[in-house]
Coordinates of C-alpha atoms and ligand atoms in Angstrom, one line a residue:
M327 CA 3.4 -39.9 -5.4
N328 CA 2.6 -36.7 -4.9
K329 CA 0.6 -34.9 -7.6
I330 CA 1.8 -31.7 -7.4
A331 CA 5.5 -32.6 -7.9
T332 CA 4.8 -33.2 -11.7
Y333 CA 3.2 -29.8 -12.3
N334 CA 5.8 -27.3 -13.6
L335 CA 5.9 -25.2 -10.3
K336 CA 8.8 -23.8 -11.3
A337 CA 7.2 -21.8 -14.5
A338 CA 4.0 -21.0 -12.7
K339 CA 6.4 -19.4 -9.7
R340 CA 8.3 -17.3 -12.5
I341 CA 5.0 -16.0 -13.7
I342 CA 3.9 -14.9 -10.3
Q343 CA 7.5 -13.4 -9.7
K344 CA 7.0 -11.0 -12.8
A345 CA 3.6 -10.0 -12.0
V346 CA 4.5 -8.9 -8.5
E347 CA 7.6 -7.3 -9.4
Q348 CA 5.8 -5.3 -11.7
K349 CA 2.5 -4.8 -9.3
Q350 CA 0.5 -6.8 -11.9
Y351 CA -1.7 -7.9 -9.4
T352 CA -4.4 -8.9 -11.8
L353 CA -2.6 -11.2 -13.9
L354 CA -2.9 -10.8 -17.8
E355 CA -5.2 -13.3 -19.5
P356 CA -1.7 -15.1 -21.7
D357 CA 0.0 -15.3 -18.2
A358 CA -2.9 -16.7 -16.1
K359 CA -3.4 -19.3 -19.1
E360 CA 0.4 -20.3 -19.3
L361 CA 0.2 -20.7 -15.4
I362 CA -2.9 -22.5 -15.2
G363 CA -1.5 -24.9 -18.2
A364 CA 1.6 -25.5 -16.2
F365 CA -0.9 -26.9 -14.0
G366 CA -2.1 -29.7 -16.5
I367 CA -5.1 -27.6 -17.3
T368 CA -6.2 -27.7 -21.0
T369 CA -6.8 -24.0 -22.6
T370 CA -6.8 -22.4 -25.6
R371 CA -3.8 -22.4 -28.4
R372 CA -2.8 -18.3 -28.4
M373 CA -0.3 -15.6 -29.0
V374 CA -0.2 -11.9 -28.4
A375 CA -0.1 -9.1 -31.2
S376 CA 0.3 -5.7 -30.9
S377 CA -0.9 -4.8 -34.9
A378 CA -3.8 -6.1 -37.3
S379 CA -1.3 -7.2 -39.5
E380 CA 0.7 -9.4 -36.2
A381 CA -2.3 -10.6 -35.3
I382 CA -3.2 -11.9 -38.9
Q383 CA 0.0 -13.8 -39.2
A384 CA -1.0 -15.1 -35.4
A385 CA -4.6 -16.4 -36.5
T386 CA -2.9 -17.6 -40.0
S387 CA -0.3 -19.6 -37.6
I388 CA -3.2 -20.7 -35.4
G389 CA -5.4 -21.7 -38.0
Y390 CA -8.9 -20.1 -38.3
P391 CA -11.5 -19.9 -36.6
V392 CA -10.2 -17.7 -34.4
V393 CA -10.8 -15.0 -31.1
L394 CA -9.8 -11.8 -30.4
K395 CA -9.6 -10.2 -27.3
I396 CA -8.1 -7.1 -25.7
V397 CA -5.1 -7.6 -23.1
S398 CA -4.6 -4.4 -21.1
T399 CA -3.5 -3.9 -17.5
D400 CA -6.7 -2.3 -16.2
I401 CA -9.4 -4.5 -18.1
S402 CA -10.3 -7.7 -16.4
H403 CA -14.3 -7.8 -18.0
K404 CA -13.4 -7.9 -21.4
T405 CA -16.9 -8.5 -23.1
D406 CA -18.3 -5.7 -20.8
I407 CA -16.1 -3.0 -23.1
G408 CA -16.5 -5.0 -26.4
G409 CA -13.1 -6.2 -25.9
V410 CA -13.9 -9.8 -27.3
K411 CA -14.7 -11.2 -31.3
V412 CA -15.6 -14.7 -31.5
G413 CA -15.5 -16.7 -34.7
I414 CA -13.3 -14.7 -36.8
K415 CA -13.1 -16.7 -40.0
D416 CA -10.6 -14.9 -42.4
D417 CA -7.7 -12.5 -42.5
E418 CA -10.2 -9.9 -43.4
G419 CA -12.3 -10.1 -40.1
V420 CA -9.2 -10.1 -37.9
R421 CA -8.2 -6.9 -39.3
T422 CA -12.1 -5.4 -38.7
A423 CA -12.1 -7.2 -35.3
Y424 CA -8.8 -5.9 -34.5
E425 CA -10.2 -2.2 -35.4
E426 CA -13.3 -2.2 -33.8
I427 CA -11.6 -3.5 -30.4
I428 CA -9.4 -1.1 -30.5
R429 CA -12.0 1.6 -31.2
S430 CA -14.5 0.2 -28.9
V431 CA -12.0 0.3 -25.8
K432 CA -10.5 3.5 -26.6
D433 CA -14.1 4.5 -26.8
R434 CA -15.2 3.2 -23.2
K435 CA -12.0 3.0 -21.4
P436 CA -9.8 6.1 -22.6
D437 CA -7.1 5.8 -19.8
A438 CA -6.7 1.8 -20.2
M439 CA -3.5 1.1 -21.3
I440 CA -3.3 -1.5 -23.6
I441 CA -0.5 -4.3 -24.1
G442 CA -1.7 -5.8 -27.2
M443 CA -4.2 -8.3 -28.5
L444 CA -4.8 -11.7 -28.2
V445 CA -5.5 -14.1 -30.6
E446 CA -6.7 -17.5 -29.9
E447 CA -7.9 -20.7 -31.4
M448 CA -12.2 -20.5 -31.4
A449 CA -12.9 -23.7 -29.4
T450 CA -15.9 -25.6 -30.2
P451 CA -18.5 -24.1 -28.5
S452 CA -20.1 -26.5 -26.1
T453 CA -21.4 -26.6 -22.6
E454 CA -19.5 -24.0 -20.1
V455 CA -18.8 -24.3 -16.7
I456 CA -17.1 -22.2 -14.1
V457 CA -13.9 -23.3 -11.5
G458 CA -13.0 -21.2 -9.2
G459 CA -10.4 -20.5 -6.2
L460 CA -10.6 -18.3 -3.5
R461 CA -8.6 -17.7 -0.3
D462 CA -10.8 -17.4 2.7
P463 CA -9.2 -15.4 5.6
Q464 CA -10.6 -18.0 7.8
F465 CA -10.8 -21.1 6.3
G466 CA -7.7 -20.6 4.0
P467 CA -7.6 -21.9 0.1
A468 CA -11.2 -23.5 -1.2
V469 CA -12.5 -24.2 -4.9
M470 CA -15.6 -23.4 -6.2
F471 CA -17.3 -24.6 -8.7
G472 CA -20.6 -23.6 -10.5
A473 CA -22.8 -25.3 -14.1
G474 CA -22.4 -22.0 -15.7
G475 CA -24.6 -19.6 -17.1
I476 CA -28.0 -18.8 -15.8
F477 CA -27.6 -21.5 -13.2
V478 CA -24.4 -19.4 -11.6
E479 CA -25.4 -16.1 -12.1
I480 CA -29.4 -16.0 -11.8
Y481 CA -29.8 -19.0 -9.3
K482 CA -26.1 -18.9 -7.7
D483 CA -26.2 -22.8 -7.9
V484 CA -22.6 -23.3 -6.7
S485 CA -20.5 -25.7 -4.4
F486 CA -17.4 -24.9 -2.3
R487 CA -14.8 -27.4 -1.0
I488 CA -11.6 -26.1 1.2
A489 CA -8.4 -27.4 -0.8
P490 CA -7.0 -29.3 -1.3
V491 CA -9.5 -31.3 -2.3
E492 CA -9.8 -35.1 -2.7
E493 CA -11.2 -36.8 -5.8
Y494 CA -14.5 -38.0 -4.1
E495 CA -14.8 -34.8 -3.0
A496 CA -14.4 -32.5 -6.3
S497 CA -16.7 -35.5 -8.0
D498 CA -19.3 -34.4 -5.1
M499 CA -19.1 -30.6 -5.7
I500 CA -20.2 -31.6 -9.3
N501 CA -23.1 -33.9 -7.7
E502 CA -24.2 -31.0 -5.4
V503 CA -25.5 -28.1 -7.9
K504 CA -28.6 -28.6 -10.0
G505 CA -27.0 -27.5 -13.3
S506 CA -24.9 -30.4 -13.4
K507 CA -27.9 -32.6 -14.5
I508 CA -26.8 -31.5 -18.0
L509 CA -23.7 -32.4 -17.8
K510 CA -25.0 -36.4 -17.3
G511 CA -26.7 -36.7 -20.6
F512 CA -30.3 -36.5 -21.5
R513 CA -32.7 -37.5 -23.9
N514 CA -30.3 -37.2 -27.2
T515 CA -27.5 -35.4 -25.3
E516 CA -24.3 -37.5 -24.8
A517 CA -22.6 -37.7 -21.2
L518 CA -20.1 -35.1 -20.9
D519 CA -16.7 -35.7 -19.8
I520 CA -16.9 -35.8 -15.9
P521 CA -14.0 -37.3 -14.7
A522 CA -11.5 -34.8 -16.5
L523 CA -13.8 -31.5 -14.7
V524 CA -13.2 -33.6 -11.6
Q525 CA -9.2 -33.3 -12.4
T526 CA -9.7 -29.9 -13.4
I527 CA -11.1 -28.9 -10.1
I528 CA -8.3 -30.8 -8.3
Q529 CA -5.7 -28.9 -10.2
V530 CA -7.1 -25.4 -9.3
S531 CA -6.9 -26.6 -5.6
N532 CA -3.3 -27.7 -6.3
I533 CA -2.5 -24.1 -7.5
M534 CA -4.4 -22.7 -4.5
V535 CA -2.5 -24.7 -1.9
S536 CA 0.8 -24.6 -3.6
I537 CA 1.1 -20.9 -4.4
E538 CA 0.2 -18.5 -1.7
E539 CA 0.1 -15.3 -3.4
I540 CA -2.9 -16.4 -5.6
K541 CA -6.1 -15.1 -4.1
E542 CA -8.7 -15.7 -6.5
I543 CA -8.7 -17.8 -9.7
D544 CA -11.9 -17.7 -11.9
L545 CA -11.9 -20.2 -15.3
N546 CA -14.6 -18.5 -16.5
P547 CA -16.0 -20.3 -19.1
I548 CA -14.5 -24.2 -19.0
L549 CA -16.0 -25.6 -22.2
I550 CA -16.9 -29.3 -21.2
Y551 CA -17.0 -32.1 -24.3
T552 CA -17.6 -35.4 -24.6
K553 CA -13.7 -36.2 -24.1
G554 CA -11.7 -33.5 -22.5
I555 CA -12.1 -29.7 -21.4
K556 CA -11.1 -26.4 -22.5
A557 CA -10.7 -23.5 -20.6
V558 CA -11.3 -20.5 -22.4
D559 CA -10.9 -17.5 -20.3
A560 CA -8.6 -17.7 -17.0
R561 CA -8.2 -14.5 -14.4
I562 CA -5.9 -15.0 -11.5
I563 CA -5.7 -12.5 -8.7
L564 CA -2.8 -12.1 -6.3
S565 CA -2.9 -10.6 -2.8
S566 CA -1.7 -7.5 -2.9
L567 CA 0.8 -7.5 0.2
Ligands
ADP1398 P1 -14.7 -12.0 -20.2 O1 -13.8 -11.2 -19.9 O2 -15.8 -10.9 -20.9 O3 -15.1 -13.1 -19.4 P2 -14.1 -14.3 -22.2 O4 -13.2 -14.9 -22.6 O5 -14.7 -15.1 -21.1 O6 -14.5 -12.6 -21.2 O7 -14.7 -14.2 -23.3 C1 -16.2 -13.8 -23.4 C2 -16.9 -15.2 -23.8 O8 -16.9 -15.5 -25.3 C3 -16.8 -16.7 -23.3 O9 -18.3 -16.5 -22.4 C4 -17.2 -17.6 -24.2 O10 -18.2 -17.7 -24.3 C5 -16.4 -16.7 -25.7 N1 -15.2 -17.1 -25.6 C6 -14.3 -16.8 -25.4 N2 -13.0 -17.2 -25.9 C7 -13.1 -17.8 -26.6 C8 -12.5 -19.1 -27.3 N3 -11.4 -18.8 -27.4 N4 -13.1 -20.0 -27.7 C9 -14.6 -19.9 -27.7 N5 -15.5 -19.3 -27.0 C10 -14.7 -18.4 -26.8
MG1399 MG1 -15.3 -14.6 -19.0

């Protein structure tokens, strides 16, 4: 059976179509998360609020602790401008975080168009990895894996394959990077769910193969657990042609 057929390709295409119509070539985080969700990648429970009191309502229905993040058509690296607050424990915390984020964004990027505030579940902290997709002008769709944090940023310890990738290729990609040793468990740490990570790489490969409009995907970070994974950030860039 063709695995791609079991995904909600229609829902994904609708998100792309809406973004193209609005000339929004970097998808907003909630849209990027809906798209990866349509391909079966586990991501955060979330809602978009447009006032502090709406954010409190959202947090109450999602359940504490929560994370607040700016949603703006002009901002893709949110932390750089004070656009992310994690570990918020109660209503008062949501109000304060909401106000601080808005103030910081207006201060550091006054022209940014603010769409709202993403309120999402705070995922249990764990080892962070990166899965990406890109479209190479010469080789076409490709996928990338990195073991996260300093391994990627300082050592550029990443692996690539041309998409579509088979299960064994996704496994090889993980084994190839030095940082993946931390996923396998050592001393008193438990082994993390590498098969779930293999599936995530395949799912990103499927997205790149089946949606030609996508130029780049960045799932940074994905949290990996002893059972399952969770993508807590998603960035998708479309080709502007
Ligand atoms: P940026 O646009 O700066 O990359 P992220 O959405 O990646 O923003 O958030 C910054 C960091 O905050 C992440 O690298 C992750 O460590 C943490 N984080 C973000 N969202 C969540 C979440 N829902 N649960 C737990 N941690 C999160
Ligand atoms: Mg990020």
